[in-house]
C-alpha cells in the first residue's frame, strides 16, 4: 500500500500518525538541503498567496513562516491584528472572508484562543496552519523540536526527553508530547506541581516534581518559559524562587549527561528557566531549533499544497502545486 499526504490543513500533531510525522520530518530534511544551496529558492508556491494572520505576538514563528513562503516563491502578506479592523469589532470569520476575497491561499494563524484554527478550517477555502493556539498546540514548534532531536541523535525512538517548566499553559509542551510519544520517546514532565499536575500522566508521561531526578538520565532537556500571559493567578511565589528550584544552573548542568541536548523554544527568560551561559553553551541547540524551523515550515506548506515529497535531487521543491 502506498501512503500519500492528504491533509489540507495542519491544525495539530495529536491527530497525525507516526507515518505522517515521519514524512513531514523527511521532507523538512530535503528542504534543509535546499537551504544549504547557493540558490535557496524553489518554485512550488509560485502565484500563491500566504497570509500571516498573527493575533498574538511572535518573532520566530512569524518570520520563519514568512521566509518559508518566500523561499517557496509565494507572495506574503503580514496581517497585524493591532492595526487591523479586528480592533473595530470585525469578526475573525469576516476578516478571513475578506482575505479570501483577495485570493489568500494559505492562512497561518496564531491566536490566543485554543481551537481558533480548527474553527477557521471549518469554513475557510484556504489551507489553514496553526502557528500556536492558546495553551492547546504549536504544531510546527513540536515538529522543529523533534526534527532537531532526530538530526542530532539519529532517531527519536527510545530517547528520554524531559520537558521542564510551565507545562499546564504550554502549547509547545502538548505538541512535543504528542510527537515525541508517537515516535517512541519516553517523556518526563517537571516543574512546580501547580504547573505540572498529575493529570498529565493520562497522556502517558512521567510526572516528576524534583528537577534533579527529572534531568539526571535525560537525553534531551527542553526548557519552557513561564507563560505569565496565560496564567489567571499566581502559580508560584516569585520568579527568583522558580529559578532556584527549577532553573537550569551550573550545579544542575553537572548532573546532565555530557551529550544531553538543551533546548528551548524561545523567547528565553535568561536567569529564570536557564542561566545565560548555559543558553549560549555547547550543549545548547536553541539556535539550531530556529534554523530547523525554516525547513520544517517549508515542508508543511509544501505538503499541504500537494507538493510531491518523493522527488529527488535538484528538482525537489519545483513541482508547482495545482
Ligand atoms: N517559539 C515561538 O513560538 O516563538 P515566537 O513566539 O517568537 O514565535
PDB file of N, CA and C in Angstrom, residues 128-200:
ATOM      1  N   UNK A 128      -5.218  26.085   6.166  1.00  0.00           N
ATOM      2  CA  UNK A 128      -5.009  26.718   7.477  1.00  0.00           C
ATOM      3  C   UNK A 128      -3.860  26.018   8.189  1.00  0.00           C
ATOM      4  N   UNK A 129      -2.932  26.806   8.718  1.00  0.00           N
ATOM      5  CA  UNK A 129      -1.839  26.255   9.524  1.00  0.00           C
ATOM      6  C   UNK A 129      -1.890  26.908  10.900  1.00  0.00           C
ATOM      7  N   UNK A 130      -1.862  26.069  11.914  1.00  0.00           N
ATOM      8  CA  UNK A 130      -1.871  26.546  13.299  1.00  0.00           C
ATOM      9  C   UNK A 130      -0.451  26.978  13.692  1.00  0.00           C
ATOM     10  N   UNK A 131      -0.303  28.269  13.973  1.00  0.00           N
ATOM     11  CA  UNK A 131       1.007  28.787  14.414  1.00  0.00           C
ATOM     12  C   UNK A 131       1.012  29.013  15.925  1.00  0.00           C
ATOM     13  N   UNK A 132       0.116  28.303  16.637  1.00  0.00           N
ATOM     14  CA  UNK A 132       0.020  28.418  18.088  1.00  0.00           C
ATOM     15  C   UNK A 132      -1.355  28.904  18.481  1.00  0.00           C
ATOM     16  N   UNK A 133      -2.135  28.046  19.176  1.00  0.00           N
ATOM     17  CA  UNK A 133      -3.483  28.454  19.612  1.00  0.00           C
ATOM     18  C   UNK A 133      -3.619  28.263  21.115  1.00  0.00           C
ATOM     19  N   UNK A 134      -3.671  29.380  21.819  1.00  0.00           N
ATOM     20  CA  UNK A 134      -3.835  29.346  23.275  1.00  0.00           C
ATOM     21  C   UNK A 134      -2.835  28.401  23.915  1.00  0.00           C
ATOM     22  N   UNK A 135      -3.328  27.595  24.860  1.00  0.00           N
ATOM     23  CA  UNK A 135      -2.460  26.612  25.512  1.00  0.00           C
ATOM     24  C   UNK A 135      -2.629  25.245  24.863  1.00  0.00           C
ATOM     25  N   UNK A 136      -3.203  25.208  23.646  1.00  0.00           N
ATOM     26  CA  UNK A 136      -3.559  23.928  23.036  1.00  0.00           C
ATOM     27  C   UNK A 136      -2.387  23.276  22.308  1.00  0.00           C
ATOM     28  N   UNK A 137      -1.989  23.843  21.148  1.00  0.00           N
ATOM     29  CA  UNK A 137      -0.886  23.226  20.368  1.00  0.00           C
ATOM     30  C   UNK A 137      -0.096  24.283  19.605  1.00  0.00           C
ATOM     31  N   UNK A 138       1.125  23.930  19.280  1.00  0.00           N
ATOM     32  CA  UNK A 138       2.012  24.734  18.423  1.00  0.00           C
ATOM     33  C   UNK A 138       2.715  23.702  17.533  1.00  0.00           C
ATOM     34  N   UNK A 139       1.975  23.195  16.531  1.00  0.00           N
ATOM     35  CA  UNK A 139       2.473  22.009  15.816  1.00  0.00           C
ATOM     36  C   UNK A 139       3.822  22.190  15.118  1.00  0.00           C
ATOM     37  N   UNK A 140       4.062  23.370  14.509  1.00  0.00           N
ATOM     38  CA  UNK A 140       5.362  23.492  13.820  1.00  0.00           C
ATOM     39  C   UNK A 140       6.511  23.599  14.826  1.00  0.00           C
ATOM     40  N   UNK A 141       6.240  24.106  16.033  1.00  0.00           N
ATOM     41  CA  UNK A 141       7.290  24.098  17.064  1.00  0.00           C
ATOM     42  C   UNK A 141       7.587  22.657  17.492  1.00  0.00           C
ATOM     43  N   UNK A 142       6.523  21.865  17.678  1.00  0.00           N
ATOM     44  CA  UNK A 142       6.727  20.455  18.025  1.00  0.00           C
ATOM     45  C   UNK A 142       7.532  19.744  16.945  1.00  0.00           C
ATOM     46  N   UNK A 143       7.217  20.039  15.685  1.00  0.00           N
ATOM     47  CA  UNK A 143       7.932  19.382  14.580  1.00  0.00           C
ATOM     48  C   UNK A 143       9.397  19.799  14.539  1.00  0.00           C
ATOM     49  N   UNK A 144       9.654  21.087  14.721  1.00  0.00           N
ATOM     50  CA  UNK A 144      11.057  21.527  14.635  1.00  0.00           C
ATOM     51  C   UNK A 144      11.861  21.018  15.822  1.00  0.00           C
ATOM     52  N   UNK A 145      11.218  20.870  16.959  1.00  0.00           N
ATOM     53  CA  UNK A 145      11.908  20.304  18.120  1.00  0.00           C
ATOM     54  C   UNK A 145      12.284  18.843  17.844  1.00  0.00           C
ATOM     55  N   UNK A 146      11.319  18.083  17.324  1.00  0.00           N
ATOM     56  CA  UNK A 146      11.581  16.670  17.040  1.00  0.00           C
ATOM     57  C   UNK A 146      12.600  16.538  15.894  1.00  0.00           C
ATOM     58  N   UNK A 147      12.505  17.425  14.912  1.00  0.00           N
ATOM     59  CA  UNK A 147      13.473  17.422  13.804  1.00  0.00           C
ATOM     60  C   UNK A 147      14.894  17.608  14.357  1.00  0.00           C
ATOM     61  N   UNK A 148      15.046  18.565  15.279  1.00  0.00           N
ATOM     62  CA  UNK A 148      16.369  18.870  15.844  1.00  0.00           C
ATOM     63  C   UNK A 148      16.903  17.676  16.635  1.00  0.00           C
ATOM     64  N   UNK A 149      16.030  17.046  17.414  1.00  0.00           N
ATOM     65  CA  UNK A 149      16.445  15.869  18.197  1.00  0.00           C
ATOM     66  C   UNK A 149      16.864  14.746  17.248  1.00  0.00           C
ATOM     67  N   UNK A 150      16.061  14.529  16.219  1.00  0.00           N
ATOM     68  CA  UNK A 150      16.325  13.435  15.279  1.00  0.00           C
ATOM     69  C   UNK A 150      17.644  13.671  14.534  1.00  0.00           C
ATOM     70  N   UNK A 151      17.873  14.922  14.148  1.00  0.00           N
ATOM     71  CA  UNK A 151      19.104  15.246  13.422  1.00  0.00           C
ATOM     72  C   UNK A 151      20.330  15.037  14.299  1.00  0.00           C
ATOM     73  N   UNK A 152      20.236  15.430  15.569  1.00  0.00           N
ATOM     74  CA  UNK A 152      21.384  15.334  16.477  1.00  0.00           C
ATOM     75  C   UNK A 152      21.596  13.903  16.995  1.00  0.00           C
ATOM     76  N   UNK A 153      20.475  13.180  17.227  1.00  0.00           N
ATOM     77  CA  UNK A 153      20.585  11.877  17.880  1.00  0.00           C
ATOM     78  C   UNK A 153      20.380  10.697  16.925  1.00  0.00           C
ATOM     79  N   UNK A 154      19.977  10.996  15.683  1.00  0.00           N
ATOM     80  CA  UNK A 154      19.784   9.927  14.706  1.00  0.00           C
ATOM     81  C   UNK A 154      18.380   9.377  14.679  1.00  0.00           C
ATOM     82  N   UNK A 155      17.777   9.281  15.858  1.00  0.00           N
ATOM     83  CA  UNK A 155      16.422   8.736  15.969  1.00  0.00           C
ATOM     84  C   UNK A 155      15.798   9.273  17.261  1.00  0.00           C
ATOM     85  N   UNK A 156      14.481   9.259  17.298  1.00  0.00           N
ATOM     86  CA  UNK A 156      13.777   9.715  18.500  1.00  0.00           C
ATOM     87  C   UNK A 156      13.390   8.509  19.371  1.00  0.00           C
ATOM     88  N   UNK A 157      13.187   7.369  18.737  1.00  0.00           N
ATOM     89  CA  UNK A 157      12.716   6.170  19.445  1.00  0.00           C
ATOM     90  C   UNK A 157      13.682   5.791  20.565  1.00  0.00           C
ATOM     91  N   UNK A 158      13.124   5.571  21.752  1.00  0.00           N
ATOM     92  CA  UNK A 158      13.925   5.113  22.890  1.00  0.00           C
ATOM     93  C   UNK A 158      14.601   6.223  23.680  1.00  0.00           C
ATOM     94  N   UNK A 159      14.547   7.464  23.188  1.00  0.00           N
ATOM     95  CA  UNK A 159      15.200   8.559  23.917  1.00  0.00           C
ATOM     96  C   UNK A 159      14.365   8.963  25.131  1.00  0.00           C
ATOM     97  N   UNK A 160      15.066   9.493  26.138  1.00  0.00           N
ATOM     98  CA  UNK A 160      14.388  10.045  27.321  1.00  0.00           C
ATOM     99  C   UNK A 160      14.402  11.566  27.194  1.00  0.00           C
ATOM    100  N   UNK A 161      13.226  12.144  27.095  1.00  0.00           N
ATOM    101  CA  UNK A 161      13.107  13.593  26.905  1.00  0.00           C
ATOM    102  C   UNK A 161      12.388  14.195  28.110  1.00  0.00           C
ATOM    103  N   UNK A 162      13.039  15.152  28.758  1.00  0.00           N
ATOM    104  CA  UNK A 162      12.422  15.853  29.887  1.00  0.00           C
ATOM    105  C   UNK A 162      11.984  17.242  29.439  1.00  0.00           C
ATOM    106  N   UNK A 163      10.729  17.557  29.677  1.00  0.00           N
ATOM    107  CA  UNK A 163      10.212  18.902  29.389  1.00  0.00           C
ATOM    108  C   UNK A 163      10.018  19.572  30.746  1.00  0.00           C
ATOM    109  N   UNK A 164      10.704  20.694  30.945  1.00  0.00           N
ATOM    110  CA  UNK A 164      10.816  21.305  32.273  1.00  0.00           C
ATOM    111  C   UNK A 164      10.271  22.724  32.239  1.00  0.00           C
ATOM    112  N   UNK A 165       9.275  23.005  33.074  1.00  0.00           N
ATOM    113  CA  UNK A 165       8.769  24.377  33.144  1.00  0.00           C
ATOM    114  C   UNK A 165       7.263  24.417  33.276  1.00  0.00           C
ATOM    115  N   UNK A 166       6.687  25.404  32.636  1.00  0.00           N
ATOM    116  CA  UNK A 166       5.237  25.623  32.709  1.00  0.00           C
ATOM    117  C   UNK A 166       4.550  24.729  31.681  1.00  0.00           C
ATOM    118  N   UNK A 167       4.177  23.537  32.105  1.00  0.00           N
ATOM    119  CA  UNK A 167       3.550  22.572  31.186  1.00  0.00           C
ATOM    120  C   UNK A 167       2.070  22.905  31.016  1.00  0.00           C
ATOM    121  N   UNK A 168       1.434  23.289  32.122  1.00  0.00           N
ATOM    122  CA  UNK A 168      -0.021  23.475  32.117  1.00  0.00           C
ATOM    123  C   UNK A 168      -0.477  24.469  31.051  1.00  0.00           C
ATOM    124  N   UNK A 169       0.264  25.557  30.894  1.00  0.00           N
ATOM    125  CA  UNK A 169      -0.180  26.618  29.971  1.00  0.00           C
ATOM    126  C   UNK A 169       0.569  26.566  28.639  1.00  0.00           C
ATOM    127  N   UNK A 170       1.315  25.500  28.399  1.00  0.00           N
ATOM    128  CA  UNK A 170       2.202  25.483  27.238  1.00  0.00           C
ATOM    129  C   UNK A 170       1.654  24.682  26.063  1.00  0.00           C
ATOM    130  N   UNK A 171       1.435  25.368  24.946  1.00  0.00           N
ATOM    131  CA  UNK A 171       1.063  24.672  23.705  1.00  0.00           C
ATOM    132  C   UNK A 171       2.262  23.920  23.134  1.00  0.00           C
ATOM    133  N   UNK A 172       3.475  24.425  23.407  1.00  0.00           N
ATOM    134  CA  UNK A 172       4.684  23.740  22.940  1.00  0.00           C
ATOM    135  C   UNK A 172       4.790  22.369  23.608  1.00  0.00           C
ATOM    136  N   UNK A 173       4.503  22.331  24.909  1.00  0.00           N
ATOM    137  CA  UNK A 173       4.581  21.051  25.629  1.00  0.00           C
ATOM    138  C   UNK A 173       3.641  20.033  25.015  1.00  0.00           C
ATOM    139  N   UNK A 174       2.414  20.445  24.747  1.00  0.00           N
ATOM    140  CA  UNK A 174       1.435  19.478  24.216  1.00  0.00           C
ATOM    141  C   UNK A 174       1.863  18.956  22.843  1.00  0.00           C
ATOM    142  N   UNK A 175       2.306  19.839  21.961  1.00  0.00           N
ATOM    143  CA  UNK A 175       2.717  19.362  20.628  1.00  0.00           C
ATOM    144  C   UNK A 175       3.931  18.443  20.742  1.00  0.00           C
ATOM    145  N   UNK A 176       4.867  18.791  21.640  1.00  0.00           N
ATOM    146  CA  UNK A 176       6.025  17.917  21.847  1.00  0.00           C
ATOM    147  C   UNK A 176       5.614  16.556  22.377  1.00  0.00           C
ATOM    148  N   UNK A 177       4.712  16.556  23.350  1.00  0.00           N
ATOM    149  CA  UNK A 177       4.284  15.280  23.952  1.00  0.00           C
ATOM    150  C   UNK A 177       3.698  14.367  22.875  1.00  0.00           C
ATOM    151  N   UNK A 178       2.792  14.907  22.047  1.00  0.00           N
ATOM    152  CA  UNK A 178       2.170  14.062  21.013  1.00  0.00           C
ATOM    153  C   UNK A 178       3.216  13.512  20.055  1.00  0.00           C
ATOM    154  N   UNK A 179       4.061  14.391  19.535  1.00  0.00           N
ATOM    155  CA  UNK A 179       5.021  13.959  18.502  1.00  0.00           C
ATOM    156  C   UNK A 179       6.061  13.003  19.085  1.00  0.00           C
ATOM    157  N   UNK A 180       6.608  13.345  20.237  1.00  0.00           N
ATOM    158  CA  UNK A 180       7.671  12.516  20.823  1.00  0.00           C
ATOM    159  C   UNK A 180       7.162  11.111  21.137  1.00  0.00           C
ATOM    160  N   UNK A 181       5.974  11.033  21.716  1.00  0.00           N
ATOM    161  CA  UNK A 181       5.458   9.713  22.094  1.00  0.00           C
ATOM    162  C   UNK A 181       5.098   8.886  20.865  1.00  0.00           C
ATOM    163  N   UNK A 182       4.527   9.527  19.845  1.00  0.00           N
ATOM    164  CA  UNK A 182       4.183   8.763  18.636  1.00  0.00           C
ATOM    165  C   UNK A 182       5.444   8.204  17.978  1.00  0.00           C
ATOM    166  N   UNK A 183       6.580   8.929  18.147  1.00  0.00           N
ATOM    167  CA  UNK A 183       7.827   8.470  17.531  1.00  0.00           C
ATOM    168  C   UNK A 183       8.666   7.625  18.496  1.00  0.00           C
ATOM    169  N   UNK A 184       8.109   7.306  19.647  1.00  0.00           N
ATOM    170  CA  UNK A 184       8.747   6.296  20.509  1.00  0.00           C
ATOM    171  C   UNK A 184       9.621   6.811  21.625  1.00  0.00           C
ATOM    172  N   UNK A 185       9.582   8.116  21.931  1.00  0.00           N
ATOM    173  CA  UNK A 185      10.374   8.639  23.054  1.00  0.00           C
ATOM    174  C   UNK A 185       9.605   8.482  24.360  1.00  0.00           C
ATOM    175  N   UNK A 186      10.373   8.478  25.471  1.00  0.00           N
ATOM    176  CA  UNK A 186       9.755   8.477  26.807  1.00  0.00           C
ATOM    177  C   UNK A 186       9.795   9.908  27.332  1.00  0.00           C
ATOM    178  N   UNK A 187       8.646  10.454  27.684  1.00  0.00           N
ATOM    179  CA  UNK A 187       8.570  11.873  28.055  1.00  0.00           C
ATOM    180  C   UNK A 187       8.364  12.010  29.564  1.00  0.00           C
ATOM    181  N   UNK A 188       9.252  12.822  30.183  1.00  0.00           N
ATOM    182  CA  UNK A 188       9.100  13.191  31.596  1.00  0.00           C
ATOM    183  C   UNK A 188       8.754  14.669  31.668  1.00  0.00           C
ATOM    184  N   UNK A 189       7.787  15.016  32.488  1.00  0.00           N
ATOM    185  CA  UNK A 189       7.399  16.419  32.681  1.00  0.00           C
ATOM    186  C   UNK A 189       7.791  16.839  34.081  1.00  0.00           C
ATOM    187  N   UNK A 190       8.386  18.027  34.201  1.00  0.00           N
ATOM    188  CA  UNK A 190       8.819  18.503  35.520  1.00  0.00           C
ATOM    189  C   UNK A 190       8.559  20.001  35.649  1.00  0.00           C
ATOM    190  N   UNK A 191       8.254  20.429  36.852  1.00  0.00           N
ATOM    191  CA  UNK A 191       8.010  21.833  37.163  1.00  0.00           C
ATOM    192  C   UNK A 191       7.265  21.883  38.481  1.00  0.00           C
ATOM    193  N   UNK A 192       6.839  23.066  38.907  1.00  0.00           N
ATOM    194  CA  UNK A 192       6.055  23.148  40.150  1.00  0.00           C
ATOM    195  C   UNK A 192       4.767  22.342  40.016  1.00  0.00           C
ATOM    196  N   UNK A 193       4.307  21.683  41.065  1.00  0.00           N
ATOM    197  CA  UNK A 193       3.069  20.882  40.982  1.00  0.00           C
ATOM    198  C   UNK A 193       1.884  21.675  40.456  1.00  0.00           C
ATOM    199  N   UNK A 194       1.852  22.984  40.722  1.00  0.00           N
ATOM    200  CA  UNK A 194       0.742  23.808  40.211  1.00  0.00           C
ATOM    201  C   UNK A 194       0.776  23.906  38.688  1.00  0.00           C
ATOM    202  N   UNK A 195       1.953  23.731  38.084  1.00  0.00           N
ATOM    203  CA  UNK A 195       2.088  23.855  36.623  1.00  0.00           C
ATOM    204  C   UNK A 195       2.290  22.499  35.942  1.00  0.00           C
ATOM    205  N   UNK A 196       2.468  21.447  36.756  1.00  0.00           N
ATOM    206  CA  UNK A 196       2.622  20.097  36.186  1.00  0.00           C
ATOM    207  C   UNK A 196       1.736  19.138  36.985  1.00  0.00           C
ATOM    208  N   UNK A 197       0.435  19.243  36.831  1.00  0.00           N
ATOM    209  CA  UNK A 197      -0.453  18.360  37.610  1.00  0.00           C
ATOM    210  C   UNK A 197      -0.347  16.910  37.140  1.00  0.00           C
ATOM    211  N   UNK A 198      -0.674  16.011  38.061  1.00  0.00           N
ATOM    212  CA  UNK A 198      -0.586  14.570  37.782  1.00  0.00           C
ATOM    213  C   UNK A 198      -1.448  14.134  36.596  1.00  0.00           C
ATOM    214  N   UNK A 199      -2.449  14.958  36.226  1.00  0.00           N
ATOM    215  CA  UNK A 199      -3.352  14.575  35.141  1.00  0.00           C
ATOM    216  C   UNK A 199      -2.576  14.310  33.837  1.00  0.00           C
ATOM    217  N   UNK A 200      -1.374  14.889  33.713  1.00  0.00           N
ATOM    218  CA  UNK A 200      -0.579  14.655  32.504  1.00  0.00           C
ATOM    219  C   UNK A 200      -0.120  13.200  32.389  1.00  0.00           C
TER     220      UNK A 200
END
